[in-house]
PDB file of C-alpha atoms in Angstrom:
ATOM      1  CA  GLN A 240       7.663  32.279  37.386  1.00 70.00           C
ATOM      2  CA  ALA A 241      10.909  32.042  35.496  1.00 77.00           C
ATOM      3  CA  GLN A 242      12.725  28.994  34.212  1.00 87.00           C
ATOM      4  CA  PHE A 243      16.395  28.905  33.344  1.00 90.00           C
ATOM      5  CA  VAL A 244      18.227  26.716  30.884  1.00 93.00           C
ATOM      6  CA  GLU A 245      21.976  26.704  31.423  1.00 95.00           C
ATOM      7  CA  SER A 246      24.356  25.076  29.001  1.00 95.00           C
ATOM      8  CA  GLY A 247      27.941  25.086  27.808  1.00 96.00           C
ATOM      9  CA  GLY A 248      29.775  23.495  30.693  1.00 97.00           C
ATOM     10  CA  GLY A 249      32.088  20.563  30.352  1.00 97.00           C
ATOM     11  CA  LEU A 250      35.633  19.283  30.608  1.00 98.00           C
ATOM     12  CA  VAL A 251      38.416  21.200  28.895  1.00 98.00           C
ATOM     13  CA  GLN A 252      42.188  21.286  29.015  1.00 98.00           C
ATOM     14  CA  PRO A 253      44.059  24.260  30.425  1.00 98.00           C
ATOM     15  CA  GLY A 254      44.134  26.981  27.824  1.00 98.00           C
ATOM     16  CA  GLY A 255      40.890  25.842  26.272  1.00 98.00           C
ATOM     17  CA  SER A 256      37.645  27.724  25.870  1.00 98.00           C
ATOM     18  CA  LEU A 257      33.988  27.312  26.729  1.00 98.00           C
ATOM     19  CA  ARG A 258      30.919  29.445  26.298  1.00 98.00           C
ATOM     20  CA  LEU A 259      28.182  29.301  28.881  1.00 98.00           C
ATOM     21  CA  SER A 260      24.616  30.269  28.118  1.00 98.00           C
ATOM     22  CA  CYS A 261      21.673  30.950  30.377  1.00 97.00           C
ATOM     23  CA  ALA A 262      18.266  31.536  28.850  1.00 95.00           C
ATOM     24  CA  ALA A 263      15.276  32.611  30.894  1.00 93.00           C
ATOM     25  CA  SER A 264      11.687  31.930  29.993  1.00 88.00           C
ATOM     26  CA  GLY A 265       8.299  32.258  31.592  1.00 84.00           C
ATOM     27  CA  SER A 266       6.075  35.089  32.682  1.00 86.00           C
ATOM     28  CA  ILE A 267       8.844  37.660  32.767  1.00 87.00           C
ATOM     29  CA  PHE A 268       8.182  41.344  32.509  1.00 87.00           C
ATOM     30  CA  SER A 269      11.712  42.705  32.632  1.00 89.00           C
ATOM     31  CA  ILE A 270      15.230  41.467  33.220  1.00 90.00           C
ATOM     32  CA  TYR A 271      17.656  43.912  34.718  1.00 93.00           C
ATOM     33  CA  ALA A 272      21.165  42.906  35.711  1.00 95.00           C
ATOM     34  CA  MET A 273      22.533  39.499  34.749  1.00 95.00           C
ATOM     35  CA  GLY A 274      25.545  37.754  36.142  1.00 97.00           C
ATOM     36  CA  TRP A 275      27.603  34.635  36.460  1.00 98.00           C
ATOM     37  CA  TYR A 276      28.797  33.221  39.756  1.00 98.00           C
ATOM     38  CA  ARG A 277      30.827  30.157  40.547  1.00 98.00           C
ATOM     39  CA  GLN A 278      31.226  27.892  43.528  1.00 97.00           C
ATOM     40  CA  THR A 279      33.624  25.151  44.555  1.00 95.00           C
ATOM     41  CA  PRO A 280      33.251  22.776  47.510  1.00 89.00           C
ATOM     42  CA  GLY A 281      33.888  24.548  50.782  1.00 88.00           C
ATOM     43  CA  LYS A 282      33.613  28.019  49.311  1.00 91.00           C
ATOM     44  CA  GLN A 283      30.870  30.558  48.965  1.00 92.00           C
ATOM     45  CA  ARG A 284      29.643  31.586  45.585  1.00 94.00           C
ATOM     46  CA  GLU A 285      31.743  34.312  44.084  1.00 96.00           C
ATOM     47  CA  LEU A 286      30.935  36.804  41.397  1.00 97.00           C
ATOM     48  CA  VAL A 287      32.608  36.059  38.092  1.00 98.00           C
ATOM     49  CA  ALA A 288      31.037  38.675  35.859  1.00 98.00           C
ATOM     50  CA  SER A 289      27.951  40.832  35.660  1.00 98.00           C
ATOM     51  CA  ILE A 290      26.265  42.987  33.078  1.00 97.00           C
ATOM     52  CA  THR A 291      23.625  45.655  33.480  1.00 96.00           C
ATOM     53  CA  SER A 292      20.661  46.246  31.239  1.00 91.00           C
ATOM     54  CA  GLY A 293      22.640  49.068  29.673  1.00 91.00           C
ATOM     55  CA  GLY A 294      25.581  46.828  28.866  1.00 94.00           C
ATOM     56  CA  SER A 295      28.014  47.884  31.574  1.00 97.00           C
ATOM     57  CA  THR A 296      30.184  44.966  32.659  1.00 98.00           C
ATOM     58  CA  ASN A 297      32.108  44.005  35.743  1.00 98.00           C
ATOM     59  CA  TYR A 298      34.587  41.156  36.178  1.00 98.00           C
ATOM     60  CA  ALA A 299      36.394  39.461  38.980  1.00 98.00           C
ATOM     61  CA  ASP A 300      40.093  40.237  38.872  1.00 97.00           C
ATOM     62  CA  SER A 301      40.906  36.574  38.371  1.00 96.00           C
ATOM     63  CA  VAL A 302      39.033  36.403  35.057  1.00 97.00           C
ATOM     64  CA  LYS A 303      39.698  39.809  33.552  1.00 96.00           C
ATOM     65  CA  CYS A 304      41.086  39.658  30.032  1.00 95.00           C
ATOM     66  CA  ARG A 305      40.024  36.021  29.753  1.00 98.00           C
ATOM     67  CA  PHE A 306      36.240  36.013  30.196  1.00 98.00           C
ATOM     68  CA  THR A 307      33.620  38.091  28.421  1.00 98.00           C
ATOM     69  CA  ILE A 308      30.020  38.464  29.501  1.00 98.00           C
ATOM     70  CA  SER A 309      27.313  39.505  27.073  1.00 97.00           C
ATOM     71  CA  ARG A 310      23.548  39.479  26.831  1.00 96.00           C
ATOM     72  CA  ASP A 311      20.824  39.192  24.243  1.00 94.00           C
ATOM     73  CA  ASN A 312      17.787  40.980  25.590  1.00 92.00           C
ATOM     74  CA  ALA A 313      15.525  39.726  22.820  1.00 91.00           C
ATOM     75  CA  LYS A 314      16.294  36.149  23.857  1.00 93.00           C
ATOM     76  CA  ASN A 315      16.470  36.797  27.616  1.00 93.00           C
ATOM     77  CA  THR A 316      19.885  35.200  27.513  1.00 95.00           C
ATOM     78  CA  VAL A 317      23.238  35.897  29.115  1.00 96.00           C
ATOM     79  CA  TYR A 318      26.511  34.417  27.884  1.00 98.00           C
ATOM     80  CA  LEU A 319      29.934  33.922  29.350  1.00 98.00           C
ATOM     81  CA  GLN A 320      32.770  33.365  26.923  1.00 98.00           C
ATOM     82  CA  MET A 321      35.656  31.787  28.792  1.00 98.00           C
ATOM     83  CA  ASN A 322      39.069  31.721  27.148  1.00 98.00           C
ATOM     84  CA  ASN A 323      42.458  30.544  28.352  1.00 98.00           C
ATOM     85  CA  LEU A 324      40.842  28.477  31.060  1.00 98.00           C
ATOM     86  CA  LYS A 325      42.868  27.511  34.091  1.00 97.00           C
ATOM     87  CA  PRO A 326      42.462  24.698  36.628  1.00 97.00           C
ATOM     88  CA  ASP A 327      41.430  27.295  39.207  1.00 96.00           C
ATOM     89  CA  ASP A 328      38.414  28.070  37.036  1.00 97.00           C
ATOM     90  CA  THR A 329      36.988  24.653  37.866  1.00 97.00           C
ATOM     91  CA  ALA A 330      33.659  25.192  39.586  1.00 97.00           C
ATOM     92  CA  VAL A 331      29.927  25.035  39.216  1.00 97.00           C
ATOM     93  CA  TYR A 332      28.840  28.152  37.393  1.00 98.00           C
ATOM     94  CA  TYR A 333      25.484  29.701  38.205  1.00 97.00           C
ATOM     95  CA  CYS A 334      23.468  32.198  36.253  1.00 96.00           C
ATOM     96  CA  LYS A 335      21.794  34.986  38.187  1.00 96.00           C
ATOM     97  CA  MET A 336      19.179  37.375  36.890  1.00 94.00           C
ATOM     98  CA  ARG A 337      17.310  40.259  38.437  1.00 95.00           C
ATOM     99  CA  ILE A 338      13.760  39.896  37.210  1.00 93.00           C
ATOM    100  CA  THR A 339      10.461  41.691  37.507  1.00 91.00           C
ATOM    101  CA  PHE A 340       7.344  39.637  36.885  1.00 89.00           C
ATOM    102  CA  PRO A 341       4.098  41.090  35.547  1.00 89.00           C
ATOM    103  CA  GLY A 342       2.325  43.136  38.176  1.00 90.00           C
ATOM    104  CA  GLU A 343       5.339  43.432  40.441  1.00 87.00           C
ATOM    105  CA  LEU A 344       6.812  46.792  41.335  1.00 88.00           C
ATOM    106  CA  ARG A 345      10.261  45.688  42.416  1.00 91.00           C
ATOM    107  CA  PRO A 346      12.630  43.088  40.957  1.00 92.00           C
ATOM    108  CA  ALA A 347      14.083  40.090  42.712  1.00 92.00           C
ATOM    109  CA  ASP A 348      17.114  37.900  42.078  1.00 93.00           C
ATOM    110  CA  TYR A 349      16.801  34.377  40.724  1.00 93.00           C
ATOM    111  CA  TRP A 350      19.372  31.648  40.204  1.00 94.00           C
ATOM    112  CA  GLY A 351      19.904  28.971  37.630  1.00 94.00           C
ATOM    113  CA  GLN A 352      20.676  25.388  38.575  1.00 94.00           C
ATOM    114  CA  GLY A 353      24.334  25.607  37.650  1.00 95.00           C
ATOM    115  CA  THR A 354      26.602  23.964  35.115  1.00 96.00           C
ATOM    116  CA  GLN A 355      29.867  22.190  35.851  1.00 97.00           C
ATOM    117  CA  VAL A 356      33.092  23.498  34.368  1.00 98.00           C
ATOM    118  CA  THR A 357      36.166  21.347  34.832  1.00 97.00           C
ATOM    119  CA  VAL A 358      39.597  22.423  33.636  1.00 97.00           C
ATOM    120  CA  SER A 359      42.118  19.623  33.800  1.00 96.00           C
ATOM    121  CA  SER A 360      44.829  18.001  31.748  1.00 92.00           C
TER     122      SER A 360
END
């Protein structure tokens, strides 16, 4: 089983920056796609950014040119650099990883516990 450690959330002023990290550990064989989602009360989780094992990235239109997703395969870690934060970015951010465990033929998606990001003056 995998365990996730998410960090980097907090309270920032509009225009500020944060970097989120999500590190996976445990009996992991392979990690494929990684992504960041966010959720606010009354809304479903929405995709913020994703990155494939080959490094291809995808961003929500609302965060393009402000957020950057990256990964460190050696550390089983995905990052989200968030710049020029806006109040609308306030949400709980969740890490998602597609993981194959030893002995398994097909991967499955797993979620982190989430980290709060609050953007307010």
